[in-house]
Amino acid sequence: MQEADIAIIGGGPGGYVCAIRAAQLGLRTIVIEKDRMGGECLNYGCIPSKALITAVKLYDKIRNAQKLGIKVTGVEVDMQIMQAWKKNVVETFVSGVEQLCKGYGAKIIKGEAELVAKDRIRVTNKDQVEEISTEKLVIATGSIPLELPFMRFDHRSIIDSRDSLELTEVPKRFLVVGGGAIGLEIASLYQKLGSQVTIVELTEQLLPGTDPEVVRIVQRNLERKGVKIYLKSKVVYAEKTPYSVKVTVQTPEGNVEVETDKILLSIGRRPNTDKLNLGQLGILTDQKGYILVNKQMSTSVEGVYAIGDVTGPPMLAHKASKQGIVAAEAAAGLPASADWKVIPDATFSEPEVANVGMTEATAQVKGFAAAKARFPFAALGRSLTAGETEGFVKLVYDQNTKLLLGAQIVGSSASDLISEVSLAIEMGASVEDLAMTIHPHPTLPEGIMEAAEIASGKPIHQLRIGQR
Amino acid sequence: MSYQVKLPDIGEGIAEGEIVKWLVKEGDSVKQDQPIVEVMTDKVNVQIPSPKNGIIRRILAQEGQMVKVGQAILEIDAEGQEQAEMQPPSQVTKEEISKKEEKQTVQENVIATPSVRRLARELSVDITKVKGSGPLGRITEQDVKAYAQQRTESATQMTETVTKEKEEEVEIYQLRGVRRNISEHLVKARNATVAVTHVDEADVTELVSLREALKGPAEKKGVKLTYLPIIMKALIPVLKEFPFVNASLDDEREAIVLKKYYNIGIATDTEQGLIVPVIKNVDKKDVFQIASELNNLAEKARNGALTLDEVKGSTFSITNPGTFGGLFATPMINWPDVAILGIYKISKRPVVKDGEIQIRDTTYLSLTFDHRVIDGAYAARFMSRLIEILQDPKRIMSEVL
Ligand SMILES: Cc1cc2nc3c(=O)[nH]c(=O)nc-3n(C[C@H](O)[C@H](O)[C@H](O)COP(=O)(O)OP(=O)(O)OC[C@H]3O[C@@H](n4cnc5c(N)ncnc54)[C@H](O)[C@@H]3O)c2cc1C
């Protein structure tokens, strides 16, 4: 039997980061992974999706380079090569993670883990079974996609996000059920590759929970490119035929029949805890099955921690990793705490969307003197020179103190821009601090500075109301 | 529909409380007004009733956690409203996101950089208690260090060193519930007063016989009579004569507030620790009433059943460590009172009286007082007057009944 100070179940961005930090702190560390190190994110999620999205975006740019004076003929996508390239990116990353773990002395054990007790794990790899006894335990088993009762994954015509990133042929018709981050990213991807894309979303907007003004830009872009979007709608019936799937979509205007080649079900995910005996061990979950944790990532059972998607939304790789660090440090007896103020998020749709902190509405609810300042990319030098003028930066702040509370950015590179605002919020900056910081010209982050100048009441590149 | 239960305003200017015990768990169904959680505020437990009928969806505050008034502690799926129709969870998930975010940003009113927040954790400083000196009230590294320094110098030092020991060699108790309140209150008392103790000796032989005489009548009324109610009654004329002892110091107004009412706090030992229930308007009650109230409050204190009202508003306090032995002690003032009377073990001692050695019942009495309000001579005169009354049975009789 192997013995460990800390055993981590799951080698995703939560688990592997936790393992590295635990090993750095001198704990005898074991990380158990049934599939591939790097988890959903590296193998089937963030990394492969971003690889494909970037490749296809380049394709799209090349095709639209005409207006910049670049003549292009004969541009074609070879899905086989693109997939091979993506695979290579993933492989490089995964082997890098394995080397890091080993380099710091965290032991990787391959196999499926079951919890026998809070300090005992049974690992099954094909027909080999071994037991591990451990002082501390970290659950980092991630999440799995949900299905609908009448639409189960067959991984051919009804597919999950993993399948959708493995296709070597572009489907002619592509139906996305669920217009959240994952659904939108993949919808944009196949729209650019030439599929006729339809999106069905249950709520009244795409990216539920996001500032509607932001979502409008994304929706307009998709619709302009011919994507059919049904809001406040749901798929109520699906029937497979030999060559397609026919679905019935219940829309506010009545039922609509849609015929499609592939259906991506991206309606949400659930915690992956089936093998863990949570109930018997007294590890409490909420009603949806997400493990309840405190700020030290400790569960209701002493010595057992949980991190990442199993602890519930927001389901983001960077959140999982930071929680992994907190859990490792807490397990090692350090005074760690998940006391960050904000968790930024980014959606790689067309254009990109990134959020951090509060929206104006949330700030109001929380009792701040909420105000917003908006600067459109169309007025920014860098956006004009890049030919990408869609979108804006919106800052949310407190009118009295000028304290920065949040930002919503929609536009090219929004995912890269958001971090400046995250840092500012963590540092307790005011909008004036942002406005008075010199930003190089011409660059996209100037948009943040410009919005901050508006918030401070001293805009240069915008006429103030009353001065128009 | 999901409904958030917030910690209600409990009154008396209380801003926060500690979750002591959940009386329900997730998934339970609750009726309106059914107690759902026990919250400890300033030395008492309050049970918070459910505002609605429904099912407990999610508990948002753990036992032992401090929560602010207005902070969400529970989510209830309230009855009566239509459950949203079965939906694929994409929407539900998003709804959750904002909630989760809220949960993770509890300290959102604290402005401090991440490294300063970590420093606070390392120094076991509750950053929400630190006053920021930077722009927008930002808490700087200096602020945290200064706070830690000041705290180390104060009374909680003991627990600090305890946690630094090797874990095998010590047993660690988190400061929780009553203990935490005691700790916070005592530090406040210590920092807010300049305490000095005056001790004197009293011949209480007459007091002892007075109690013997009153025991019978007391029993008839169904109460157990100790010395305490008699001493409390004896105190009243002295407090009236020395009004600065029955007072408090209002730092903000820079004023001494003399109180025209006489509410006496009684330090009471319970299993969880020291609690000080208050007997109101002692001047208007007779010894038997006081005795029965005392028994009643002591009982409640031991069961953790005191209401907030019963531990608030003292104007003067008494501590009686005598029951546990010892000569005398230097008690802490029950701030915002300015003084506390210590009464100790009554024992037979040789006393020179009328030119000969006699065996008398004597005790020590101490008055610990805030020197900013009371001077030593004033305290000594107060004490002499009290002893004079305690030694004179006739005076006692008239005051007592
Ligand atoms: C298509 C897609 C795109 C995404 N894009 C982004 C993005 O751009 N940015 C972002 O932040 N997030 C993104 N996410 C979300 C992100 O992937 C997750 O939040 C993240 O992977 C969660 O990390 P984790 O460590 O909690 O779990 P996972 O990454 O799910 O890792 C869990 C690991 O545990 C293993 N495991 C499970 N059970 C057992 C067991 N019993 N024994 C042994 N091993 C076990 C699994 O094999 C898996 O490797 C995306 C997700 C998807 C699906």
CSV table of N, CA and C in Angstrom, one decimal, chain A residues 146 148 201-203 207-210 234 266-268 285-288 292-293 295 311 313-314 323 335-343 357-358 366 368 401 403 426-430 433, chain B residues 26-27 55-59 62 77 85-94 96-98 100-114 117-118 121-123 135-136 138:
chain,number,residue,atom,x,y,z
A,146,LEU,N,-24.4,17.7,-19.0
A,146,LEU,CA,-25.7,17.1,-18.8
A,146,LEU,C,-26.4,16.8,-20.1
A,148,LEU,N,-30.3,15.7,-22.0
A,148,LEU,CA,-31.8,15.8,-21.8
A,148,LEU,C,-32.4,14.4,-21.9
A,201,GLU,N,-31.8,28.8,-27.1
A,201,GLU,CA,-31.4,29.1,-25.7
A,201,GLU,C,-32.7,29.3,-24.9
A,202,LEU,N,-32.7,28.8,-23.7
A,202,LEU,CA,-33.9,28.8,-22.9
A,202,LEU,C,-34.3,30.1,-22.3
A,203,THR,N,-33.3,30.9,-21.9
A,203,THR,CA,-33.6,32.2,-21.2
A,203,THR,C,-33.8,33.2,-22.3
A,207,LEU,N,-25.6,33.9,-23.3
A,207,LEU,CA,-24.7,34.1,-22.1
A,207,LEU,C,-25.5,34.6,-20.9
A,208,PRO,N,-26.5,33.8,-20.4
A,208,PRO,CA,-27.3,34.2,-19.3
A,208,PRO,C,-26.5,34.7,-18.1
A,209,GLY,N,-27.0,35.8,-17.5
A,209,GLY,CA,-26.2,36.4,-16.4
A,209,GLY,C,-25.3,37.5,-16.8
A,210,THR,N,-25.1,37.6,-18.1
A,210,THR,CA,-24.1,38.7,-18.6
A,210,THR,C,-24.9,39.9,-18.9
A,234,LYS,N,-37.0,26.1,-26.3
A,234,LYS,CA,-36.4,24.9,-25.9
A,234,LYS,C,-36.7,23.8,-26.9
A,266,SER,N,-25.1,21.7,-25.0
A,266,SER,CA,-24.3,22.4,-24.0
A,266,SER,C,-25.2,23.1,-23.1
A,267,ILE,N,-26.0,22.4,-22.3
A,267,ILE,CA,-27.0,22.9,-21.5
A,267,ILE,C,-26.5,23.0,-20.0
A,268,GLY,N,-25.3,22.7,-19.8
A,268,GLY,CA,-24.8,22.8,-18.4
A,268,GLY,C,-24.1,21.5,-18.0
A,285,THR,N,-23.0,18.1,0.4
A,285,THR,CA,-23.1,18.7,-0.9
A,285,THR,C,-24.4,19.6,-0.9
A,286,ASP,N,-24.5,20.5,-1.9
A,286,ASP,CA,-25.7,21.2,-2.0
A,286,ASP,C,-26.7,20.4,-2.8
A,287,GLN,N,-27.9,20.9,-3.0
A,287,GLN,CA,-28.9,20.1,-3.7
A,287,GLN,C,-28.5,19.6,-5.0
A,288,LYS,N,-27.7,20.3,-5.7
A,288,LYS,CA,-27.3,19.9,-7.1
A,288,LYS,C,-26.1,19.0,-7.0
A,292,LEU,N,-19.8,21.2,-0.7
A,292,LEU,CA,-19.8,22.5,0.0
A,292,LEU,C,-18.4,22.6,0.6
A,293,VAL,N,-17.8,23.8,0.5
A,293,VAL,CA,-16.5,24.0,1.0
A,293,VAL,C,-16.4,25.4,1.7
A,295,LYS,N,-13.7,28.6,3.1
A,295,LYS,CA,-12.7,29.4,2.4
A,295,LYS,C,-11.3,28.8,2.4
A,311,THR,N,-16.9,22.0,-6.9
A,311,THR,CA,-17.4,22.9,-5.8
A,311,THR,C,-18.5,23.8,-6.4
A,313,PRO,N,-20.4,26.4,-9.7
A,313,PRO,CA,-20.0,27.5,-10.5
A,313,PRO,C,-19.3,28.6,-9.8
A,314,PRO,N,-18.7,29.5,-10.4
A,314,PRO,CA,-18.4,29.5,-11.9
A,314,PRO,C,-17.4,28.4,-12.2
A,323,GLN,N,-8.0,27.7,-6.3
A,323,GLN,CA,-8.5,26.9,-5.2
A,323,GLN,C,-7.6,25.8,-4.9
A,335,PRO,N,-1.8,29.5,6.6
A,335,PRO,CA,-3.0,30.3,6.7
A,335,PRO,C,-3.5,30.8,5.3
A,336,ALA,N,-3.9,29.8,4.5
A,336,ALA,CA,-4.4,30.2,3.2
A,336,ALA,C,-5.9,30.5,3.2
A,337,SER,N,-6.3,31.2,2.3
A,337,SER,CA,-7.8,31.5,2.2
A,337,SER,C,-8.2,31.9,0.8
A,338,ALA,N,-9.3,31.5,0.4
A,338,ALA,CA,-9.9,31.9,-0.9
A,338,ALA,C,-10.5,33.2,-0.8
A,339,ASP,N,-9.6,34.2,-0.6
A,339,ASP,CA,-10.2,35.6,-0.2
A,339,ASP,C,-10.1,36.6,-1.4
A,340,TRP,N,-10.0,36.0,-2.6
A,340,TRP,CA,-9.9,37.0,-3.7
A,340,TRP,C,-11.2,37.7,-3.8
A,341,LYS,N,-11.2,38.9,-4.4
A,341,LYS,CA,-12.4,39.7,-4.5
A,341,LYS,C,-13.2,39.3,-5.7
A,342,VAL,N,-12.5,39.0,-6.8
A,342,VAL,CA,-13.2,38.8,-8.0
A,342,VAL,C,-12.6,37.5,-8.8
A,343,ILE,N,-13.4,36.9,-9.6
A,343,ILE,CA,-13.0,35.9,-10.5
A,343,ILE,C,-13.4,36.3,-11.9
A,357,GLY,N,-15.9,41.2,-11.6
A,357,GLY,CA,-16.6,42.0,-10.6
A,357,GLY,C,-18.0,42.2,-10.9
A,358,MET,N,-18.5,43.4,-10.4
A,358,MET,CA,-19.9,43.6,-10.4
A,358,MET,C,-20.4,44.3,-11.8
A,366,LYS,N,-26.1,45.8,-4.2
A,366,LYS,CA,-25.3,45.7,-3.0
A,366,LYS,C,-25.1,47.0,-2.3
A,368,PHE,N,-24.1,50.1,-3.4
A,368,PHE,CA,-23.2,51.1,-3.8
A,368,PHE,C,-23.9,52.2,-4.6
A,401,THR,N,-17.2,57.3,-4.0
A,401,THR,CA,-15.8,57.1,-3.7
A,401,THR,C,-14.9,56.9,-4.9
A,403,LEU,N,-14.5,54.2,-6.3
A,403,LEU,CA,-13.9,52.9,-6.2
A,403,LEU,C,-14.4,52.0,-7.4
A,426,GLU,N,-8.5,44.1,-7.3
A,426,GLU,CA,-7.8,43.4,-6.2
A,426,GLU,C,-7.0,44.4,-5.4
A,427,MET,N,-6.4,45.4,-6.1
A,427,MET,CA,-5.6,46.4,-5.4
A,427,MET,C,-6.4,47.5,-4.7
A,428,GLY,N,-7.7,47.5,-5.0
A,428,GLY,CA,-8.5,48.5,-4.4
A,428,GLY,C,-8.4,49.9,-5.1
A,429,ALA,N,-8.2,49.8,-6.4
A,429,ALA,CA,-7.9,51.1,-7.2
A,429,ALA,C,-9.3,51.8,-7.4
A,430,SER,N,-9.2,53.1,-7.6
A,430,SER,CA,-10.3,53.9,-8.0
A,430,SER,C,-10.2,54.1,-9.5
A,433,ASP,N,-7.3,56.2,-10.5
A,433,ASP,CA,-6.0,55.5,-10.6
A,433,ASP,C,-5.8,54.9,-12.0
B,26,GLU,N,-30.1,21.5,5.1
B,26,GLU,CA,-30.5,21.7,3.7
B,26,GLU,C,-31.5,20.5,3.4
B,27,GLY,N,-32.6,20.9,2.7
B,27,GLY,CA,-33.5,19.9,2.3
B,27,GLY,C,-34.7,19.8,3.3
B,55,ILE,N,-38.7,25.2,1.9
B,55,ILE,CA,-37.7,24.2,2.0
B,55,ILE,C,-36.3,24.8,2.0
B,56,ILE,N,-35.5,24.4,3.0
B,56,ILE,CA,-34.1,24.9,3.1
B,56,ILE,C,-33.4,24.5,1.9
B,57,ARG,N,-32.9,25.5,1.1
B,57,ARG,CA,-32.2,25.2,-0.1
B,57,ARG,C,-30.7,25.1,0.1
B,58,ARG,N,-30.2,26.1,0.8
B,58,ARG,CA,-28.7,26.2,0.9
B,58,ARG,C,-28.4,27.0,2.2
B,59,ILE,N,-27.5,26.5,3.0
B,59,ILE,CA,-27.1,27.2,4.2
B,59,ILE,C,-25.8,28.0,3.8
B,62,GLN,N,-21.5,29.1,8.0
B,62,GLN,CA,-21.2,27.9,8.7
B,62,GLN,C,-21.2,28.2,10.2
B,77,ASP,N,-36.4,27.8,-0.5
B,77,ASP,CA,-37.4,27.7,-1.6
B,77,ASP,C,-38.7,27.9,-1.0
B,85,GLU,N,-40.7,26.0,-14.0
B,85,GLU,CA,-40.8,24.7,-14.6
B,85,GLU,C,-39.5,24.1,-14.9
B,86,MET,N,-39.5,22.8,-15.0
B,86,MET,CA,-38.3,22.0,-15.3
B,86,MET,C,-37.5,22.6,-16.4
B,87,GLN,N,-36.3,22.9,-16.1
B,87,GLN,CA,-35.5,23.6,-17.1
B,87,GLN,C,-34.1,22.9,-17.2
B,88,PRO,N,-33.6,22.9,-18.4
B,88,PRO,CA,-32.2,22.5,-18.5
B,88,PRO,C,-31.4,23.4,-17.6
B,89,PRO,N,-30.3,22.9,-17.0
B,89,PRO,CA,-29.7,23.7,-16.0
B,89,PRO,C,-28.8,24.9,-16.4
B,90,SER,N,-28.7,25.1,-17.7
B,90,SER,CA,-27.8,26.2,-18.1
B,90,SER,C,-28.2,27.5,-17.4
B,91,GLN,N,-29.5,27.7,-17.3
B,91,GLN,CA,-29.9,28.9,-16.7
B,91,GLN,C,-29.6,28.9,-15.2
B,92,VAL,N,-30.0,27.8,-14.6
B,92,VAL,CA,-29.9,27.7,-13.2
B,92,VAL,C,-28.4,27.9,-12.8
B,93,THR,N,-27.6,27.4,-13.6
B,93,THR,CA,-26.1,27.4,-13.4
B,93,THR,C,-25.7,28.9,-13.4
B,94,LYS,N,-26.2,29.7,-14.3
B,94,LYS,CA,-25.8,31.1,-14.3
B,94,LYS,C,-26.3,31.8,-13.1
B,96,GLU,N,-26.7,30.6,-10.3
B,96,GLU,CA,-25.8,30.2,-9.2
B,96,GLU,C,-24.5,31.0,-9.2
B,97,ILE,N,-24.0,31.4,-10.4
B,97,ILE,CA,-22.7,32.0,-10.5
B,97,ILE,C,-22.7,33.3,-9.7
B,98,SER,N,-23.7,34.1,-9.8
B,98,SER,CA,-23.7,35.4,-9.1
B,98,SER,C,-23.7,35.1,-7.6
B,100,LYS,N,-22.6,32.5,-6.0
B,100,LYS,CA,-21.3,31.9,-5.6
B,100,LYS,C,-20.3,33.1,-5.5
B,101,GLU,N,-20.4,33.9,-6.4
B,101,GLU,CA,-19.5,35.1,-6.4
B,101,GLU,C,-19.7,35.9,-5.2
B,102,GLU,N,-20.9,36.0,-4.8
B,102,GLU,CA,-21.2,36.8,-3.6
B,102,GLU,C,-20.6,36.1,-2.4
B,103,LYS,N,-20.7,34.8,-2.4
B,103,LYS,CA,-20.2,34.1,-1.3
B,103,LYS,C,-18.7,34.3,-1.2
B,104,GLN,N,-18.1,34.4,-2.4
B,104,GLN,CA,-16.6,34.4,-2.3
B,104,GLN,C,-16.1,35.8,-2.2
B,105,THR,N,-16.9,36.8,-2.0
B,105,THR,CA,-16.4,38.1,-1.9
B,105,THR,C,-17.0,38.8,-0.6
B,106,VAL,N,-17.0,38.0,0.4
B,106,VAL,CA,-17.6,38.4,1.7
B,106,VAL,C,-16.9,39.7,2.2
B,107,GLN,N,-15.6,39.8,1.9
B,107,GLN,CA,-14.8,40.9,2.4
B,107,GLN,C,-14.9,42.1,1.5
B,108,GLU,N,-15.9,42.2,0.7
B,108,GLU,CA,-15.8,43.1,-0.4
B,108,GLU,C,-15.8,44.6,0.0
B,109,ASN,N,-16.2,44.8,1.3
B,109,ASN,CA,-16.0,46.2,1.7
B,109,ASN,C,-14.7,46.5,2.3
B,110,VAL,N,-13.8,45.5,2.3
B,110,VAL,CA,-12.5,45.7,2.8
B,110,VAL,C,-11.6,46.1,1.6
B,111,ILE,N,-10.9,47.2,1.6
B,111,ILE,CA,-10.0,47.5,0.5
B,111,ILE,C,-8.6,47.2,1.0
B,112,ALA,N,-8.0,46.2,0.4
B,112,ALA,CA,-6.6,45.9,0.7
B,112,ALA,C,-6.1,45.0,-0.4
B,113,THR,N,-4.8,45.1,-0.7
B,113,THR,CA,-4.2,44.4,-1.8
B,113,THR,C,-4.2,42.9,-1.4
B,114,PRO,N,-4.1,42.0,-2.4
B,114,PRO,CA,-4.0,40.6,-2.0
B,114,PRO,C,-2.9,40.2,-1.0
B,117,ARG,N,-3.8,41.2,2.4
B,117,ARG,CA,-4.8,40.3,2.9
B,117,ARG,C,-4.1,39.0,3.4
B,118,ARG,N,-3.1,38.6,2.7
B,118,ARG,CA,-2.4,37.4,3.1
B,118,ARG,C,-1.6,37.6,4.4
B,121,ARG,N,-3.8,37.3,7.3
B,121,ARG,CA,-4.1,35.9,7.6
B,121,ARG,C,-2.9,35.3,8.4
B,122,GLU,N,-1.7,35.7,7.9
B,122,GLU,CA,-0.5,35.1,8.6
B,122,GLU,C,-0.4,35.6,10.0
B,123,LEU,N,-0.8,36.8,10.2
B,123,LEU,CA,-0.7,37.4,11.6
B,123,LEU,C,-2.0,37.1,12.4
B,135,PRO,N,-5.7,55.7,0.8
B,135,PRO,CA,-6.8,56.3,0.0
B,135,PRO,C,-8.0,55.4,0.0
B,136,LEU,N,-9.2,56.0,0.0
B,136,LEU,CA,-10.5,55.2,0.1
B,136,LEU,C,-10.5,54.3,1.3
B,138,ARG,N,-8.0,52.4,2.2
B,138,ARG,CA,-7.3,51.2,1.9
B,138,ARG,C,-6.4,50.8,3.1
